[in-house]
PDB file of C-alpha atoms in Angstrom:
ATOM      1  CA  UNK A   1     -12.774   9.102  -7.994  1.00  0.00           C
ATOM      2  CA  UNK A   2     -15.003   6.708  -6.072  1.00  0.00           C
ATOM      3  CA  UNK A   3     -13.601   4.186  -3.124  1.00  0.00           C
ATOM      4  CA  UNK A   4     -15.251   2.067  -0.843  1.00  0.00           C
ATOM      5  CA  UNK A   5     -13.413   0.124   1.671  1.00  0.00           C
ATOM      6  CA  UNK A   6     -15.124  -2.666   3.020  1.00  0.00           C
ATOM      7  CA  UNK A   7     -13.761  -4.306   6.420  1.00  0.00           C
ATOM      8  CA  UNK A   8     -12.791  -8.730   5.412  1.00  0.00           C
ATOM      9  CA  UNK A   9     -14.723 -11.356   6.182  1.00  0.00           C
ATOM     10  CA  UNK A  10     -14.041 -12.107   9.828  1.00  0.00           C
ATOM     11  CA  UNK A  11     -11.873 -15.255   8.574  1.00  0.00           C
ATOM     12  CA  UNK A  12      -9.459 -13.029   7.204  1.00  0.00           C
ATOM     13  CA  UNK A  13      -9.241  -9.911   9.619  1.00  0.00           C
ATOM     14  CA  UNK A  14      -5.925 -11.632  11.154  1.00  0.00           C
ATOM     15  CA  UNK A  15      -4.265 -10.887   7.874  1.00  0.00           C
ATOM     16  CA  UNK A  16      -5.837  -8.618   5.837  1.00  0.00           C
ATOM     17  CA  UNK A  17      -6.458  -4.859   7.065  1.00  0.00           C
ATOM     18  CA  UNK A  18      -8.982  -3.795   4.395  1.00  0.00           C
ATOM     19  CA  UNK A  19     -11.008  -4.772   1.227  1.00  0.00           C
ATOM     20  CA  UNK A  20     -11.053  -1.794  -1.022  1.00  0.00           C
ATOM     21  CA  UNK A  21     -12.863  -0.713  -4.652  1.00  0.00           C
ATOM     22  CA  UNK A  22     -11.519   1.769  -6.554  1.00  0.00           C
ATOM     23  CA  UNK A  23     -13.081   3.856  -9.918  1.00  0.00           C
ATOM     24  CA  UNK A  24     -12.098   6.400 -11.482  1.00  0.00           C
ATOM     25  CA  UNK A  25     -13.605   8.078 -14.738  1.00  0.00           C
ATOM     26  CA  UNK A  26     -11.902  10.845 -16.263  1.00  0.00           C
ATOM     27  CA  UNK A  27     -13.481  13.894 -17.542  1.00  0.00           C
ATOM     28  CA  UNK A  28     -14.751  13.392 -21.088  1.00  0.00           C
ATOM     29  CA  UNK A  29     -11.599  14.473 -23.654  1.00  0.00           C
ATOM     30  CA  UNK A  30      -8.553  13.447 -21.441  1.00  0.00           C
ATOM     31  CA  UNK A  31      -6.855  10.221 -22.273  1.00  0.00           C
ATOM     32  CA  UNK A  32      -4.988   9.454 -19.422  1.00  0.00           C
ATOM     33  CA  UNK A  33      -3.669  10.795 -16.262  1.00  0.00           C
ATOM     34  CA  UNK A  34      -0.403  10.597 -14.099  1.00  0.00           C
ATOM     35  CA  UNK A  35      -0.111  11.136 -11.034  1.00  0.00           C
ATOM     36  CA  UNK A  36       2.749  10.900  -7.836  1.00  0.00           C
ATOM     37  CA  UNK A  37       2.345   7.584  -5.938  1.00  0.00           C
ATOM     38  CA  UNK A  38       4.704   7.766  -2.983  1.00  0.00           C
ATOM     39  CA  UNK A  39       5.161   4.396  -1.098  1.00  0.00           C
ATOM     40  CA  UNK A  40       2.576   3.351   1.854  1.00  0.00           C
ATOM     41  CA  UNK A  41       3.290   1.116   4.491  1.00  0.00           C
ATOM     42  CA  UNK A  42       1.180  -2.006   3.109  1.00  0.00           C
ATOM     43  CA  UNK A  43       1.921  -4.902   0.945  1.00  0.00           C
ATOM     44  CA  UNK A  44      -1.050  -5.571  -1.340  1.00  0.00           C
ATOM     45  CA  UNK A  45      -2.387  -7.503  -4.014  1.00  0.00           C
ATOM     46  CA  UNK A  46      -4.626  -5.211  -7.060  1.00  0.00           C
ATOM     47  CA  UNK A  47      -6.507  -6.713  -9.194  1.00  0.00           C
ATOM     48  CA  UNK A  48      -7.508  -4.154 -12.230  1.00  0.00           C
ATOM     49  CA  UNK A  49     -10.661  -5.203 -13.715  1.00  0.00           C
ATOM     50  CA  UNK A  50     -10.421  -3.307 -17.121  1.00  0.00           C
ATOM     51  CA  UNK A  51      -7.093  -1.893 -18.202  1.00  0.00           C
ATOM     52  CA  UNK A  52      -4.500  -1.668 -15.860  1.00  0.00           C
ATOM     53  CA  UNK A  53      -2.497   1.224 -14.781  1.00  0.00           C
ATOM     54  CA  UNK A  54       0.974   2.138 -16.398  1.00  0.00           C
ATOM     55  CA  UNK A  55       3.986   2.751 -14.198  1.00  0.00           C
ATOM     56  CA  UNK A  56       7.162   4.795 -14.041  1.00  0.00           C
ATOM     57  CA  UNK A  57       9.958   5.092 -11.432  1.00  0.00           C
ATOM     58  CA  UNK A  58      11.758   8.344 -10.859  1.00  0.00           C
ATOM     59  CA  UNK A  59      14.419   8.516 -13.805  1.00  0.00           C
ATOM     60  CA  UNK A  60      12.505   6.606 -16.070  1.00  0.00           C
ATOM     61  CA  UNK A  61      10.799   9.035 -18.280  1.00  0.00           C
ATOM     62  CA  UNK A  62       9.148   5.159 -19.541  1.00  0.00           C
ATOM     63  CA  UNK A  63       5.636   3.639 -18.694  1.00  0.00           C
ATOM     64  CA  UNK A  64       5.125  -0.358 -18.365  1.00  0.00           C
ATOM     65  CA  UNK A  65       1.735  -0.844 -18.795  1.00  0.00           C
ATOM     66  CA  UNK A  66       1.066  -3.409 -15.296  1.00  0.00           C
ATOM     67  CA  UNK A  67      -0.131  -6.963 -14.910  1.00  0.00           C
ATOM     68  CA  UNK A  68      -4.006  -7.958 -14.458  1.00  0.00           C
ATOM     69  CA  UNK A  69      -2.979  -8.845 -11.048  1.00  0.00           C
ATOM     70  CA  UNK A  70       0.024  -7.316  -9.194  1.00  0.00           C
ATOM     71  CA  UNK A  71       1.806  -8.091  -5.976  1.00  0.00           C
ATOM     72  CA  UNK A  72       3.144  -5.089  -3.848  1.00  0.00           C
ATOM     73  CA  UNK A  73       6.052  -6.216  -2.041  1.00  0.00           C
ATOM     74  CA  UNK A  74       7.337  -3.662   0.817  1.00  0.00           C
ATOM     75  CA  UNK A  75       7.990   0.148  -1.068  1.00  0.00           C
ATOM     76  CA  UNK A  76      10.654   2.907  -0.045  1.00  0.00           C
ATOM     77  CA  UNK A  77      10.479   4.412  -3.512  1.00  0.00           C
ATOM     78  CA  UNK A  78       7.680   7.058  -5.492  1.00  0.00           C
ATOM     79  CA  UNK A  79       6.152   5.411  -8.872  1.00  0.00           C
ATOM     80  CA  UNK A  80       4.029   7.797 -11.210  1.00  0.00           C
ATOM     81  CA  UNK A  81       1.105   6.266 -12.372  1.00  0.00           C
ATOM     82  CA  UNK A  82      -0.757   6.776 -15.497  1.00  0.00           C
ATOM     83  CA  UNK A  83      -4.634   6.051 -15.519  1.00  0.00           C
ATOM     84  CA  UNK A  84      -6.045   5.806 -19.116  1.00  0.00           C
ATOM     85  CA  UNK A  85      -9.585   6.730 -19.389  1.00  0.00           C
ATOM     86  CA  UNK A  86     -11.063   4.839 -16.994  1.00  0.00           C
ATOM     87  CA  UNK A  87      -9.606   2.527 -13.888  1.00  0.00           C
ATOM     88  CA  UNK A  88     -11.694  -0.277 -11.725  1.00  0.00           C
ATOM     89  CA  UNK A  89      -9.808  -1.689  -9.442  1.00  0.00           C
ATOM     90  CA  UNK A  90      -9.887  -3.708  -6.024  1.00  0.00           C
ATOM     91  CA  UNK A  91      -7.069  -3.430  -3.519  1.00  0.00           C
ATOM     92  CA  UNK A  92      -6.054  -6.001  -0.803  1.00  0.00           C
ATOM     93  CA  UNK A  93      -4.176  -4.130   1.818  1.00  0.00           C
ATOM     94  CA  UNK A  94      -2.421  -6.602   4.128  1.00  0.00           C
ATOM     95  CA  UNK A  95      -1.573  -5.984   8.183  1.00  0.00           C
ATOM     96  CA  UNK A  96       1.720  -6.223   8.446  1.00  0.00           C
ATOM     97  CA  UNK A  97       3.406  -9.615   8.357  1.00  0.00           C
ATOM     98  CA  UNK A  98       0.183 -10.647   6.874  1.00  0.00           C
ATOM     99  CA  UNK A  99       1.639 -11.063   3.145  1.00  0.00           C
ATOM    100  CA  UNK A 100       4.410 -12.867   4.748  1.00  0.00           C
ATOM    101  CA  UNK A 101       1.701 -15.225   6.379  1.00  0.00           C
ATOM    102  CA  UNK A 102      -0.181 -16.001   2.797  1.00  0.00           C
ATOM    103  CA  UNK A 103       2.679 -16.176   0.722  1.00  0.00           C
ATOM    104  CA  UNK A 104       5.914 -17.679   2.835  1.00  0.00           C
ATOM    105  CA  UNK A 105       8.014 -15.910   0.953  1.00  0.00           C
ATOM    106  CA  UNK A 106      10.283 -13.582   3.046  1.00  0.00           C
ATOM    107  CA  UNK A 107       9.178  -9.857   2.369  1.00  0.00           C
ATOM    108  CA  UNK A 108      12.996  -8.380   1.568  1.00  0.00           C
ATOM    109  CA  UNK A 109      12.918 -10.765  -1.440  1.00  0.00           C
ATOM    110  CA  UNK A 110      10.216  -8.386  -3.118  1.00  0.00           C
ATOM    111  CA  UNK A 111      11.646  -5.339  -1.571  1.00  0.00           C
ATOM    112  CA  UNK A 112      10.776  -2.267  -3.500  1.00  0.00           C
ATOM    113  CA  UNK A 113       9.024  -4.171  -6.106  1.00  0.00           C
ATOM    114  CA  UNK A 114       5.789  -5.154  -7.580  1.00  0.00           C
ATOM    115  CA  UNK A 115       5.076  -8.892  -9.371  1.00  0.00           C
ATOM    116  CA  UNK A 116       2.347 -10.250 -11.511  1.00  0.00           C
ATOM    117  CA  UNK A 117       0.423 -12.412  -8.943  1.00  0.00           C
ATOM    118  CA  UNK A 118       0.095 -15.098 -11.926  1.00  0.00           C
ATOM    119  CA  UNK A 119       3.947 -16.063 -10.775  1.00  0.00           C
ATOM    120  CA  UNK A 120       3.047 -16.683  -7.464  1.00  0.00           C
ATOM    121  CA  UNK A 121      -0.609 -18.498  -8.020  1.00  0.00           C
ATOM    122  CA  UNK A 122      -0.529 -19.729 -10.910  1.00  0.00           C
ATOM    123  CA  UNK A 123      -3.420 -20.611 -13.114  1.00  0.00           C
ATOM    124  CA  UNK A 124      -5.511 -20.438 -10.375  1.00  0.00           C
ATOM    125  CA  UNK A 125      -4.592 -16.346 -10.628  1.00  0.00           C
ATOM    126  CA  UNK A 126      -5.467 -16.411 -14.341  1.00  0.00           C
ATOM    127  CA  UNK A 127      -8.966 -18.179 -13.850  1.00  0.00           C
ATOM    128  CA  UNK A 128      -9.886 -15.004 -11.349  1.00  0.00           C
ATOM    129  CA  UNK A 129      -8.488 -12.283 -13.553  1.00  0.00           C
ATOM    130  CA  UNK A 130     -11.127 -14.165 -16.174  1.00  0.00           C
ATOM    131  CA  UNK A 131     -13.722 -13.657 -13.431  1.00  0.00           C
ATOM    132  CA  UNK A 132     -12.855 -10.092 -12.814  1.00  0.00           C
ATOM    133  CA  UNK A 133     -13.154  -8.826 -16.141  1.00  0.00           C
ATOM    134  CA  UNK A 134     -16.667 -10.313 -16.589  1.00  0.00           C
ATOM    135  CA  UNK A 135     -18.002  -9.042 -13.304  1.00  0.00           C
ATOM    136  CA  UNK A 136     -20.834  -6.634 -13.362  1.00  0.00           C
ATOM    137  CA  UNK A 137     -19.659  -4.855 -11.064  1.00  0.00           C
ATOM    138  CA  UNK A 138     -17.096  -3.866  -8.050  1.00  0.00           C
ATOM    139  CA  UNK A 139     -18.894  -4.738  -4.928  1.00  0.00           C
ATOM    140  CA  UNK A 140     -19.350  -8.400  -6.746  1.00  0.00           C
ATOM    141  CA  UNK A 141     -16.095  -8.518  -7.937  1.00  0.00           C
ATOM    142  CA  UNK A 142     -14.674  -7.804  -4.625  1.00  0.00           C
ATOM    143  CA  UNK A 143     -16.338 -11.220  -2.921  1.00  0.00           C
ATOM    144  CA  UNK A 144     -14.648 -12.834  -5.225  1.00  0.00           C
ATOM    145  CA  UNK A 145     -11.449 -11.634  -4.041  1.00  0.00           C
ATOM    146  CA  UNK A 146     -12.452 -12.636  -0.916  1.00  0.00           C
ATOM    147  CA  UNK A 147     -13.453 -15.685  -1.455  1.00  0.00           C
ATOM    148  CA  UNK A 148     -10.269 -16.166  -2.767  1.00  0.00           C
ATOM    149  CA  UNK A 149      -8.646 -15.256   0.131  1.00  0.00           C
ATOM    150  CA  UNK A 150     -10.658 -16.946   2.171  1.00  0.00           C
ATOM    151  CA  UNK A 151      -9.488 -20.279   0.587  1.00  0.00           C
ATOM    152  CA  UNK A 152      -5.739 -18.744   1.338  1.00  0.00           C
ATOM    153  CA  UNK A 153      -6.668 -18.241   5.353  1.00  0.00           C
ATOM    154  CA  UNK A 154      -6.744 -22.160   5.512  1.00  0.00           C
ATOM    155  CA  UNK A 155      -2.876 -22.190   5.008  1.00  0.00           C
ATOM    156  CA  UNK A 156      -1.474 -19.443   6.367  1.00  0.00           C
ATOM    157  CA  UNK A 157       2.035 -19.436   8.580  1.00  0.00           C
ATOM    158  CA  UNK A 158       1.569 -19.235  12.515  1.00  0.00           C
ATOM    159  CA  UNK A 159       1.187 -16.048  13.734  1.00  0.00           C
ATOM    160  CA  UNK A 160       3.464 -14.346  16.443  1.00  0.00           C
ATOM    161  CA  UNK A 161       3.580 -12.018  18.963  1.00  0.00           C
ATOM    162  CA  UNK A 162       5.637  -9.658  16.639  1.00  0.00           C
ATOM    163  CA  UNK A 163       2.818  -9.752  14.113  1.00  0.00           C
ATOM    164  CA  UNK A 164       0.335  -8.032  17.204  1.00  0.00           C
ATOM    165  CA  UNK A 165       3.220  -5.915  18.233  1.00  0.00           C
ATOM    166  CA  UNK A 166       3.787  -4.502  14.511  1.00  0.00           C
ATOM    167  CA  UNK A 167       0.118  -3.713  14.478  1.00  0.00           C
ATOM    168  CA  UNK A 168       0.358  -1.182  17.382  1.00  0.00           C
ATOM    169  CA  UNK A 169       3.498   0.251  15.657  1.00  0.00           C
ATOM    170  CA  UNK A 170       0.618   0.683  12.673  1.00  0.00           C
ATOM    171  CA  UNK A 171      -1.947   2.095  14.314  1.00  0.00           C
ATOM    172  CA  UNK A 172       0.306   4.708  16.169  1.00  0.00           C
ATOM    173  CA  UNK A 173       1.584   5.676  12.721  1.00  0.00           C
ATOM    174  CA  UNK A 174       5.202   4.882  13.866  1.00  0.00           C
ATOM    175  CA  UNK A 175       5.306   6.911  16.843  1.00  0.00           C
ATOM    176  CA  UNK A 176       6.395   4.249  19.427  1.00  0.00           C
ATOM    177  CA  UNK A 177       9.802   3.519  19.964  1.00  0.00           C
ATOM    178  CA  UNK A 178      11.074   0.299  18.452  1.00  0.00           C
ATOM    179  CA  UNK A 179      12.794  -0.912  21.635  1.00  0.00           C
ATOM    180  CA  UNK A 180       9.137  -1.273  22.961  1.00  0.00           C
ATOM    181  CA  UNK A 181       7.701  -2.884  19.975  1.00  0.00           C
ATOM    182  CA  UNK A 182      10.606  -5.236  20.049  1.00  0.00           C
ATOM    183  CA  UNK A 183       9.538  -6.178  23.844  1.00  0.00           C
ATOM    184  CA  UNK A 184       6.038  -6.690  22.809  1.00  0.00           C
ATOM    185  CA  UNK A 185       7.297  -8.710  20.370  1.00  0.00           C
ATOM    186  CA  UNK A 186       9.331 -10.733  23.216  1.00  0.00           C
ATOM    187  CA  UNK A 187      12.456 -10.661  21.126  1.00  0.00           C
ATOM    188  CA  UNK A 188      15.597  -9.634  21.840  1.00  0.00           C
ATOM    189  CA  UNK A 189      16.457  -6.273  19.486  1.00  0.00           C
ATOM    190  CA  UNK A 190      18.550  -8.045  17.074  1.00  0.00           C
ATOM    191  CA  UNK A 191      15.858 -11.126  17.034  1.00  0.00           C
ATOM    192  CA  UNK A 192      13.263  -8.232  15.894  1.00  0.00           C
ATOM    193  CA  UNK A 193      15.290  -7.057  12.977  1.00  0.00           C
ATOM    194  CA  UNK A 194      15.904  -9.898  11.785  1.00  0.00           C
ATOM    195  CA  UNK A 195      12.208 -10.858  12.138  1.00  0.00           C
ATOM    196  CA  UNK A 196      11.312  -7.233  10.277  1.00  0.00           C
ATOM    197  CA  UNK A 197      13.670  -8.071   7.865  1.00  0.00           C
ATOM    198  CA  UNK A 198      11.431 -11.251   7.071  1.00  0.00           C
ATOM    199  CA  UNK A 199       8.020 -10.408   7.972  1.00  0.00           C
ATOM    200  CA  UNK A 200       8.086  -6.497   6.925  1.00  0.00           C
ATOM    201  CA  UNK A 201      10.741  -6.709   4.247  1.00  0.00           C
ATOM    202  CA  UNK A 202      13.224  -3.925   5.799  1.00  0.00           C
ATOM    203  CA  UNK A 203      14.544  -2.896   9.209  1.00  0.00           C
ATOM    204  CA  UNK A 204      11.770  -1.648  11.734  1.00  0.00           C
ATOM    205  CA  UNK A 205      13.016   1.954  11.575  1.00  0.00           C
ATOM    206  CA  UNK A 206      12.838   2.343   7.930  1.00  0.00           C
ATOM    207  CA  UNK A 207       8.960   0.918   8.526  1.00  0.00           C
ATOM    208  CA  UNK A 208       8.389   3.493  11.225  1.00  0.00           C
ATOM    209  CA  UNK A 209       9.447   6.352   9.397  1.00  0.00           C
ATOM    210  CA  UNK A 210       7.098   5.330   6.309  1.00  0.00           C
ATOM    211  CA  UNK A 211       4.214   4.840   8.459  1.00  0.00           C
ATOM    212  CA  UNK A 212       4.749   8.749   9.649  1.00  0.00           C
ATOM    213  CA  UNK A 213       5.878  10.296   5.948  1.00  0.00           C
ATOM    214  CA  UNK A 214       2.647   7.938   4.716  1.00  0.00           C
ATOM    215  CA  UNK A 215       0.662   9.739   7.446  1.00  0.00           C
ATOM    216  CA  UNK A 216       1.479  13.377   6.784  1.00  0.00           C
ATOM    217  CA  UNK A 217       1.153  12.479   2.583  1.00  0.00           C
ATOM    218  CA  UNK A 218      -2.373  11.652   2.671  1.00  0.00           C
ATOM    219  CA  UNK A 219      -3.296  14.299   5.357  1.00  0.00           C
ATOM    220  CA  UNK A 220      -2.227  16.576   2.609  1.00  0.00           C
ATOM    221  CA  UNK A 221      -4.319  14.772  -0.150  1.00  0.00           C
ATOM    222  CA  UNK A 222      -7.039  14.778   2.363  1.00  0.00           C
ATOM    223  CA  UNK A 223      -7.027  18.009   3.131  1.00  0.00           C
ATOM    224  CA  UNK A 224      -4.495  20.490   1.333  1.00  0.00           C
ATOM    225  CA  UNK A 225      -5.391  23.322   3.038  1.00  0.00           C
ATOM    226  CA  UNK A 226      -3.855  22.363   6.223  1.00  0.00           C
ATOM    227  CA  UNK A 227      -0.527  23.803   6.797  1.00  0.00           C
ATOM    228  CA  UNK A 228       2.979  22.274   6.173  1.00  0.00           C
ATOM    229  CA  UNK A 229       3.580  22.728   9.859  1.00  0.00           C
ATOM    230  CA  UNK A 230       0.040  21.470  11.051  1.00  0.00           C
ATOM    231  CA  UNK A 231       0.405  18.138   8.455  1.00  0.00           C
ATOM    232  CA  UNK A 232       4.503  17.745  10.278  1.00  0.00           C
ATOM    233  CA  UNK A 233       2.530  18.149  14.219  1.00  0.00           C
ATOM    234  CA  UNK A 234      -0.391  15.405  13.026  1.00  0.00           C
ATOM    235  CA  UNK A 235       1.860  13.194  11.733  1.00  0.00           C
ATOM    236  CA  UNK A 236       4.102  13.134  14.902  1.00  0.00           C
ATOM    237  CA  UNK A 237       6.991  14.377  13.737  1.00  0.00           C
ATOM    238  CA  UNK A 238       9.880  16.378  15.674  1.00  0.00           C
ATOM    239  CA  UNK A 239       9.864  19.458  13.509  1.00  0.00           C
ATOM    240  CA  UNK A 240       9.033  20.084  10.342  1.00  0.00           C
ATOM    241  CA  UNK A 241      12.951  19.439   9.024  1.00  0.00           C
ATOM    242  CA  UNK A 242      12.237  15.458   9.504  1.00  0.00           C
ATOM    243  CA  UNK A 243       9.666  15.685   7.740  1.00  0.00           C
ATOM    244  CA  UNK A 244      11.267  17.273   4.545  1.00  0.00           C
ATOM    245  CA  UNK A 245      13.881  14.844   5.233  1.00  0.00           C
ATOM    246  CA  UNK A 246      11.136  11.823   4.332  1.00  0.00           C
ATOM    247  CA  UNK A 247       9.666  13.320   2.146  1.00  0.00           C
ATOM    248  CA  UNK A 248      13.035  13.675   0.012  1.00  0.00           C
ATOM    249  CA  UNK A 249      13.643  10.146   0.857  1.00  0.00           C
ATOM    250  CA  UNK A 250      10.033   8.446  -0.076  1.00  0.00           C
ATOM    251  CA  UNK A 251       8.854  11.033  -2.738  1.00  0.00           C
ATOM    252  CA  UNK A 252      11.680  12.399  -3.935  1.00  0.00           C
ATOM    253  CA  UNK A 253      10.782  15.922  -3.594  1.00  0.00           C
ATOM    254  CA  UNK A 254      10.620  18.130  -0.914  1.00  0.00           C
ATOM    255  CA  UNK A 255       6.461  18.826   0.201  1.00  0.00           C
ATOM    256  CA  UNK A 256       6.196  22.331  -1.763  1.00  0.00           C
ATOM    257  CA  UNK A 257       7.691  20.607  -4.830  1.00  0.00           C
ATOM    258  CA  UNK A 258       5.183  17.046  -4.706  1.00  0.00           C
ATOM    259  CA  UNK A 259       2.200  19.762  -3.690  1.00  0.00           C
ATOM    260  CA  UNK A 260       2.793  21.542  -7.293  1.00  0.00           C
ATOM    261  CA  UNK A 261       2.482  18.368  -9.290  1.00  0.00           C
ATOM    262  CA  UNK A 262      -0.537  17.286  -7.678  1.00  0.00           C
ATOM    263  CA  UNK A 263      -2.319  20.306  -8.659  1.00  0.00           C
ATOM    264  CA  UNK A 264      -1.564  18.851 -12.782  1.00  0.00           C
ATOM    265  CA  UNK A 265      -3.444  15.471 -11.866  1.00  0.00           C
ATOM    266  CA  UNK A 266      -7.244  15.391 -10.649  1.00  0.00           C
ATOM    267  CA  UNK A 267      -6.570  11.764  -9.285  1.00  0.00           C
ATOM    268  CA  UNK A 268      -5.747  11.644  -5.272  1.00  0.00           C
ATOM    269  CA  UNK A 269      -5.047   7.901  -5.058  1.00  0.00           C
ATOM    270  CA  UNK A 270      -4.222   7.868  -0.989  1.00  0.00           C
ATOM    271  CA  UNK A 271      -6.473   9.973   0.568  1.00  0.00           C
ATOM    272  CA  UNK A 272      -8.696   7.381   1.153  1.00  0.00           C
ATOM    273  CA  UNK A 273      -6.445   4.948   2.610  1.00  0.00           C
ATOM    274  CA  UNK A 274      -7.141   3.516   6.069  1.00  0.00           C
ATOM    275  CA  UNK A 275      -5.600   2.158   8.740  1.00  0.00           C
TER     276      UNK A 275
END
């Protein structure tokens, strides 16, 4: 599995975290792959340049094969994903309130879901799917996503303090309290829930607590040898009880249990995430 992530274009770095390319080429004689895809704390846009992924949810022993083109709204909830043969893809991770910003849709309105992009852009989504699949490659296929969102930056909703605010929240992995990201947000408590609630998708806790179970995940991607107990201390968390508590909640296993399946699947698809 090969990813580069590429920092945007200056125009875009007050919306867009990271640019990344993703390929993966499975070992000659094996079809297709699945592997656990808890939720992160980013809304994205992926654009699969050959054959898209399939997709499950927990309880749904069926895979839907996935759009060209897919919007990630805000995620509390694991998918399995299937990877047939070969996958190049680029990802668009967004800062958050940054989808918000491009798309003026409120986030709770795609809560837990993920949308071909074609019903939010139209034909103008189709022509650069027809671009991507004729693309030589994935560094030149990702300035075309950038140019294309580069053409969005013109448009995009005013940003506000809470948008700053949320990126410390971020970058601390969830462990400040809210009451002080609300005041750096100068809004009232309520005012910031309600603004999380629009810009994020769900309430700021929620967020905080998937920034922290999205930390200790990839840490154990990254680097399964670490300890349980080492992964719960990195990540910030309490004890190592909260943490089996999120990870119940956001992968629907307990860690022991989601460290057993990964050892079926060759694939780590967040290890490499950045933020």
């Amino acid at each position: 599995m090969d990813v580069k992530i590429y920092i945007p274009h200056p125009a875009l770095q007050e919306y867009v975290l990271n640019i990344s390319t993703v390929n993966v080429l499975l070992p000659e004689g094996i079809k297709d792959v699945v592997t656990p895809y808890p939720p992160t704390p980013f809304q994205s846009l992926i654009f699969y340049c050959n054959q898209p992924i399939s997709m499950n949810r927990i309880g749904n022993p069926r895979f839907e094969e996935q759009p060209l083109a897919v919007v990630i709204g805000p995620q509390v909830s694991r998918v399995n994903i299937k990877v047939h043969s070969q996958l190049s893809a680029i990802r668009v991770d967004f800062l958050p309130g940054g989808m918000y910003r491009m798309l003026g849709i409120p986030m709770h309105e795609l809560f837990d879901g993920g949308f071909d992009a074609s019903l939010f852009f139209g034909a103008e989504m189709s022509r650069l799917n027809e671009q991507l699949r004729h693309t030589s490659n994935l560094e030149e296929g990702k300035g075309i996503v950038e140019k294309f969102l580069l053409n969005k930056a013109t448009c995009l909703k005013q940003t506000l303090p809470f948008d700053s605010a949320m990126q410390i929240l971020l970058n601390n992995n969830g462990n400040v309290t809210i009451d002080k990201i609300a005041s750096l947000s100068c809004l009232s408590l309520k005012q910031f829930e309600r603004k999380c609630k629009e810009r994020i998708g769900m309430n700021p806790k929620t967020y905080a607590r998937i920034l922290k179970f999205s930390k200790a995940y990839r840490l154990h991607e990254a680097f399964p040898q670490l300890s349980w107990t080492k992964i719960a201390y990195e990540a910030g968390y309490y004890d190592q009880m909260h943490m089996i508590k999120d990870f119940k909640a956001f992968a629907g296993v307990n860690p022991s249990v989601i460290e057993e399946q990964l050892t079926y699947t060759p694939i780590r698809m967040q290890k490499d995430l950045q933020y």
